[in-house]
Amino acid sequence: MRHTAVLLISCPDQKGLVAAIADFLLRHNANILHADQHQDAELKLFLMRVEWELADFSLDLAEFAAAFGPIAARFGMTWRVAESSRKQRLAVFVSKFDHCLADLLYRYQSGELHCELPIILSNHEDTRWLAEAYRVPYQHLTVHKDAKHEAELTQLGILRDRKIDFIVLARYMQVLSPDFIRHFPSRIINIHHSFLPAFHGAKPYHRAFERGVKLIGATAHYVTETLDDGPIIEQDVARISHRDALDDLVKKGADLEKVVLSRAVKWHLDNRVLVYANKTVVFD
Amino acid sequence: MRHTAVLLISCPDQKGLVAAIADFLLRHNANILHADQHQDAELKLFLMRVEWELADFSLDLAEFAAAFGPIAARFGMTWRVAESSRKQRLAVFVSKFDHCLADLLYRYQSGELHCELPIILSNHEDTRWLAEAYRVPYQHLTVHKDAKHEAELTQLGILRDRKIDFIVLARYMQVLSPDFIRHFPSRIINIHHSFLPAFHGAKPYHRAFERGVKLIGATAHYVTETLDDGPIIEQDVARISHRDALDDLVKKGADLEKVVLSRAVKWHLDNRVLVYANKTVVFD
Amino acid sequence: MRHTAVLLISCPDQKGLVAAIADFLLRHNANILHADQHQDAELKLFLMRVEWELADFSLDLAEFAAAFGPIAARFGMTWRVAESSRKQRLAVFVSKFDHCLADLLYRYQSGELHCELPIILSNHEDTRWLAEAYRVPYQHLTVHKDAKHEAELTQLGILRDRKIDFIVLARYMQVLSPDFIRHFPSRIINIHHSFLPAFHGAKPYHRAFERGVKLIGATAHYVTETLDDGPIIEQDVARISHRDALDDLVKKGADLEKVVLSRAVKWHLDNRVLVYANKTVVFD
Amino acid sequence: MRHTAVLLISCPDQKGLVAAIADFLLRHNANILHADQHQDAELKLFLMRVEWELADFSLDLAEFAAAFGPIAARFGMTWRVAESSRKQRLAVFVSKFDHCLADLLYRYQSGELHCELPIILSNHEDTRWLAEAYRVPYQHLTVHKDAKHEAELTQLGILRDRKIDFIVLARYMQVLSPDFIRHFPSRIINIHHSFLPAFHGAKPYHRAFERGVKLIGATAHYVTETLDDGPIIEQDVARISHRDALDDLVKKGADLEKVVLSRAVKWHLDNRVLVYANKTVVFD
């Protein structure tokens, strides 16, 4: 794996942006590996992702903010820079369904997901065996109906202790409070088992079955305060027919959920996702 | 094209059904080409499609009802029989968007859609040139906002005169009244430019764009009294990205609409679609 | 899970077949759950799958052959009957790549694959940890280049001891001899990492990358004496672009391989696959 | 439609490229609408597409070469600039199958394909009616087996007279000579009715049917001297099953061919396609 840095930028579109960024990187001897930009014509926004090798780069990343600050200020940029060799620290929340967890664990172990996984948090014991098979710490935390707030405080404490960067809800069956979510803006990924906005909320496979749709879907999105309404990162669908009973939808859907969620997590880890206007740009 | 008959059956599931039907066909020397059946376990329904050659069949189809009646009565069947060589008579309703119409006309002319097309009805003049290129009668009928009922009466008169069996709404931008729909139960196919039930109603591409979905869809369904709520015959999706402006969604969607609608129409013409419980079985 | 029997039939197409089978099942009080048939018009073949509940069935399956024999003889049928509650016994062969194995093990453990898994055989030690995590017996058997025959004899002995019904090659990197294959006709499933017949043989991702294809594929097929030429059970593809390096193809392909192989294995276990003319019918 | 220019560049990858290009465009007051670049890590190539508005651009495009020349020379660029408002001039070659032609004509007429279409050339009379319906000139030119060279000379004359920029082979059933092809390097697009490299050459649907594949495909590619071996622009697939006879493959394939070909033509017209190493980059 190459030692690279990624710069993500969003700002009002204006002339000279690309030239200023390219010139800045050139002055510090950056060898650009990928650069991708997007203009939202309607909102007049400029969004960019640049990745370059750090080997020859003449600027220490610790000094990046100071050096890049004037340019960012001139163009009114929102930006962040990430070092690809630094592994983000992920916490997985899970309930009883274990297919997404098993998939994430395998991808984590194989190195496909370039991250640390210091903790799996669950409101059940059911999936502990998987965590143990992959030697990942697992903590069971009962969430009582009338003590959700206390449970969230405990969870937040654990996340702080473990220095967690972002959270994946791998079919976690509890709704998080706005308070909790505010601690991780655009840093909680949920997998919803429908093609959003169709069948948001509870029991999407049941409702898909009743409606007689010919395709089922899955959606990975960032969690916001409104249920199932956050910026969509990835979606996919699978064909079903009248021969598929509800149980078949659940099984076919499980395969969808796994690939959709894992793509979203991977893109997040690769710093490919920019959020704006409750949408995402996924740089490829 | 082979000269065949198709029998479509739905009834409560019970023992002896298949044997009774197979025995009936055998006694009349039917050479079965395709047979497909489906049991809905939840509703305890039996649904079947059988197609056989008429060459050796010893029963005149005109006498089929009399001969098959006792079996149908015994098992409480809803059934219909169709002669494949008899072409159904189709009317297409269209407004200004012409992509679905152009597609249907080409498939009609090439023989892919095995039907008669005695009339295209439109509330605009825009697509007349297409009808003329394919030598299909075209009638322009202005639909005034406050004279919808009168317009529908005129339309119904035309459909009666032309002996129309079923209707395709090829991006027809008027809502039909329940009265009108009752004349063609499960015999009006609409193409909706979204992945239903997402974005039912007006301007689905706009809303898909705003929601930031990663796939757009199209849905062909039978028209019922509730808007965009009828039994779904076919759906498909196409991938989009942040690079696609609203206009790109409309263009990519147009290609989806064409194939989804034409598949639904073809299956309807082949007597492959059975409606039950506001769903469809599409025998393949 | 319901206690059912599945009957698979292939024979020359002829009148009276369905009636004879339906009548036979009715006489023994079978409650048919699914029935699906296919006529190959070109080869004039009839192929059928029937599944019925055993609860009310008046015939002991041990006596099925004797009772059904006369009908089978009359129509020249090739047939087999399977009891769905009897779990087939699977052996998985694997080398170093572990993604397909991990996927199969998870599906086995979750009950999605209704089978026994008494042995994993590998020419390497690399994947033992996975077998152990899922508590499945694992045997390492070095295959020397110039002692393949001996290795196969050992393998066959193990398979016999373990009463293995069928084999899955989960990215097993050794070519099996015709002798070996003859022991398991239409009972060895291989996953090939290309869209066959494109890129059969070695290094398909490399060749796909060099050719500049826009989609990559995976194919599950029964193993025959000709490499990568056996009856195809399932295929699927994934979109790639110029941005995907060879390594990305390998990763995207791994996800394809998993779903394609697992579908094929599931269909095989459900007795849905009939082989004829080096093709498969997959009853759905 | 905005009045824009597109610059396409390929050259050895090196530092300072992006900065030099961005600076050049900024100096001439370009308002960049889209910019996309790709680095081929293996071949160490840099490929780029930039599109900017001409409204404010201070340089006349006629003087672009002179102004940009020094930069191009410094970095060893192969490049071309195109004015989006200038419509390329397309010739369509067709034989008897008319589905791709009908599709292209509709898209041309609707403005989706931004080009001129001064001539359709055919070795048959069958599709003349379509050309006439869309009021496009049509010329019938018999191609005798032993006078192919003469026919090609006549064709080349017509293409020269009509000032043709590029050619689409819309299921044209004649193989073009290397001599002919050299007149239009990377400017002849062919649609092949298989998932290349599978089933290159004659009768791909027949061979797909015989092989028992579960998906069929279509491929749009630039024509080179080796049959069906040119750089692939786009591919797609459709699912088939044992129920599909050869005739169904042909029909399902026709729908694939239409969308795959039209996408390739549209991308070519939008100057999105760069050819290198017998592959394409399609900037999106």
PDB file of C-alpha atoms in Angstrom, chain A residues 111-203:
ATOM      1  CA  GLY A 111      -7.321  -6.403   5.062  1.00  0.00           C
ATOM      2  CA  GLU A 112      -9.963  -5.302   2.562  1.00  0.00           C
ATOM      3  CA  LEU A 113     -11.271  -2.822   5.129  1.00  0.00           C
ATOM      4  CA  HIS A 114      -8.270  -0.710   6.042  1.00  0.00           C
ATOM      5  CA  CYS A 115      -9.257   0.181   9.632  1.00  0.00           C
ATOM      6  CA  GLU A 116      -8.932  -0.700  13.289  1.00  0.00           C
ATOM      7  CA  LEU A 117     -11.902  -2.461  14.872  1.00  0.00           C
ATOM      8  CA  PRO A 118     -11.445  -1.988  18.634  1.00  0.00           C
ATOM      9  CA  ILE A 119     -15.013  -2.805  19.651  1.00  0.00           C
ATOM     10  CA  ILE A 120     -18.269  -4.471  18.700  1.00  0.00           C
ATOM     11  CA  LEU A 121     -21.199  -3.266  20.773  1.00  0.00           C
ATOM     12  CA  SER A 122     -24.397  -5.260  20.970  1.00  0.00           C
ATOM     13  CA  ASN A 123     -27.659  -5.245  22.872  1.00  0.00           C
ATOM     14  CA  HIS A 124     -27.590  -9.056  22.676  1.00  0.00           C
ATOM     15  CA  GLU A 125     -25.192 -11.915  23.253  1.00  0.00           C
ATOM     16  CA  ASP A 126     -26.035 -13.761  20.032  1.00  0.00           C
ATOM     17  CA  THR A 127     -23.123 -12.637  17.900  1.00  0.00           C
ATOM     18  CA  ARG A 128     -20.353 -12.905  20.453  1.00  0.00           C
ATOM     19  CA  TRP A 129     -19.079 -16.158  18.945  1.00  0.00           C
ATOM     20  CA  LEU A 130     -18.319 -14.353  15.668  1.00  0.00           C
ATOM     21  CA  ALA A 131     -16.376 -11.614  17.396  1.00  0.00           C
ATOM     22  CA  GLU A 132     -14.382 -14.250  19.247  1.00  0.00           C
ATOM     23  CA  ALA A 133     -13.677 -16.217  16.089  1.00  0.00           C
ATOM     24  CA  TYR A 134     -12.146 -13.067  14.596  1.00  0.00           C
ATOM     25  CA  ARG A 135     -10.569 -12.020  17.932  1.00  0.00           C
ATOM     26  CA  VAL A 136     -12.340  -8.675  18.122  1.00  0.00           C
ATOM     27  CA  PRO A 137     -13.448  -7.225  21.494  1.00  0.00           C
ATOM     28  CA  TYR A 138     -17.171  -7.577  22.071  1.00  0.00           C
ATOM     29  CA  GLN A 139     -19.268  -5.834  24.640  1.00  0.00           C
ATOM     30  CA  HIS A 140     -22.832  -6.675  25.518  1.00  0.00           C
ATOM     31  CA  LEU A 141     -24.904  -3.749  26.725  1.00  0.00           C
ATOM     32  CA  THR A 142     -28.573  -4.276  27.441  1.00  0.00           C
ATOM     33  CA  VAL A 143     -30.669  -1.330  26.244  1.00  0.00           C
ATOM     34  CA  HIS A 144     -33.752  -1.007  28.431  1.00  0.00           C
ATOM     35  CA  LYS A 145     -36.760   0.656  26.861  1.00  0.00           C
ATOM     36  CA  ASP A 146     -36.985   3.268  29.583  1.00  0.00           C
ATOM     37  CA  ALA A 147     -33.246   3.728  30.072  1.00  0.00           C
ATOM     38  CA  LYS A 148     -32.118   4.476  26.554  1.00  0.00           C
ATOM     39  CA  HIS A 149     -30.449   7.682  27.565  1.00  0.00           C
ATOM     40  CA  GLU A 150     -28.335   5.922  30.192  1.00  0.00           C
ATOM     41  CA  ALA A 151     -27.384   3.232  27.703  1.00  0.00           C
ATOM     42  CA  GLU A 152     -26.299   5.855  25.191  1.00  0.00           C
ATOM     43  CA  LEU A 153     -24.189   7.600  27.797  1.00  0.00           C
ATOM     44  CA  THR A 154     -22.444   4.314  28.513  1.00  0.00           C
ATOM     45  CA  GLN A 155     -21.958   3.713  24.785  1.00  0.00           C
ATOM     46  CA  LEU A 156     -20.532   7.194  24.300  1.00  0.00           C
ATOM     47  CA  GLY A 157     -18.115   6.553  27.116  1.00  0.00           C
ATOM     48  CA  ILE A 158     -16.907   3.356  25.543  1.00  0.00           C
ATOM     49  CA  LEU A 159     -16.539   5.036  22.155  1.00  0.00           C
ATOM     50  CA  ARG A 160     -14.534   7.839  23.717  1.00  0.00           C
ATOM     51  CA  ASP A 161     -12.294   5.409  25.574  1.00  0.00           C
ATOM     52  CA  ARG A 162     -11.686   3.431  22.403  1.00  0.00           C
ATOM     53  CA  LYS A 163     -11.030   6.618  20.407  1.00  0.00           C
ATOM     54  CA  ILE A 164     -13.651   5.637  17.852  1.00  0.00           C
ATOM     55  CA  ASP A 165     -13.732   7.647  14.599  1.00  0.00           C
ATOM     56  CA  PHE A 166     -16.890   6.274  13.093  1.00  0.00           C
ATOM     57  CA  ILE A 167     -19.686   3.775  13.666  1.00  0.00           C
ATOM     58  CA  VAL A 168     -21.356   1.163  11.492  1.00  0.00           C
ATOM     59  CA  LEU A 169     -24.856   0.024  12.381  1.00  0.00           C
ATOM     60  CA  ALA A 170     -24.814  -3.540  11.068  1.00  0.00           C
ATOM     61  CA  ARG A 171     -28.548  -4.196  11.371  1.00  0.00           C
ATOM     62  CA  TYR A 172     -28.654  -2.578  14.812  1.00  0.00           C
ATOM     63  CA  MET A 173     -32.295  -2.592  15.818  1.00  0.00           C
ATOM     64  CA  GLN A 174     -32.305   0.474  18.091  1.00  0.00           C
ATOM     65  CA  VAL A 175     -32.987   4.044  17.041  1.00  0.00           C
ATOM     66  CA  LEU A 176     -30.221   6.396  18.163  1.00  0.00           C
ATOM     67  CA  SER A 177     -31.148   9.707  19.770  1.00  0.00           C
ATOM     68  CA  PRO A 178     -30.351  13.049  18.085  1.00  0.00           C
ATOM     69  CA  ASP A 179     -28.022  13.725  21.009  1.00  0.00           C
ATOM     70  CA  PHE A 180     -26.017  10.636  20.273  1.00  0.00           C
ATOM     71  CA  ILE A 181     -25.940  11.293  16.530  1.00  0.00           C
ATOM     72  CA  ARG A 182     -24.586  14.811  17.044  1.00  0.00           C
ATOM     73  CA  HIS A 183     -21.410  13.256  18.410  1.00  0.00           C
ATOM     74  CA  PHE A 184     -20.761  11.582  15.053  1.00  0.00           C
ATOM     75  CA  PRO A 185     -21.959  13.838  12.227  1.00  0.00           C
ATOM     76  CA  SER A 186     -21.635  12.032   8.869  1.00  0.00           C
ATOM     77  CA  ARG A 187     -19.755   9.377  10.766  1.00  0.00           C
ATOM     78  CA  ILE A 188     -22.463   6.797  11.436  1.00  0.00           C
ATOM     79  CA  ILE A 189     -23.318   4.490   8.537  1.00  0.00           C
ATOM     80  CA  ASN A 190     -26.554   2.517   8.653  1.00  0.00           C
ATOM     81  CA  ILE A 191     -27.755  -0.240   6.363  1.00  0.00           C
ATOM     82  CA  HIS A 192     -31.473  -0.111   5.690  1.00  0.00           C
ATOM     83  CA  HIS A 193     -33.047  -3.169   4.104  1.00  0.00           C
ATOM     84  CA  SER A 194     -35.031  -1.407   1.413  1.00  0.00           C
ATOM     85  CA  PHE A 195     -34.565   0.764  -1.598  1.00  0.00           C
ATOM     86  CA  LEU A 196     -34.997   4.111   0.162  1.00  0.00           C
ATOM     87  CA  PRO A 197     -37.118   6.177   0.192  1.00  0.00           C
ATOM     88  CA  ALA A 198     -39.431   3.205  -0.429  1.00  0.00           C
ATOM     89  CA  PHE A 199     -40.285   1.306   2.744  1.00  0.00           C
ATOM     90  CA  HIS A 200     -38.467   3.488   5.225  1.00  0.00           C
ATOM     91  CA  GLY A 201     -39.128   2.542   8.820  1.00  0.00           C
ATOM     92  CA  ALA A 202     -40.004  -0.896  10.144  1.00  0.00           C
ATOM     93  CA  LYS A 203     -40.411  -4.244   8.396  1.00  0.00           C
TER      94      LYS A 203
END
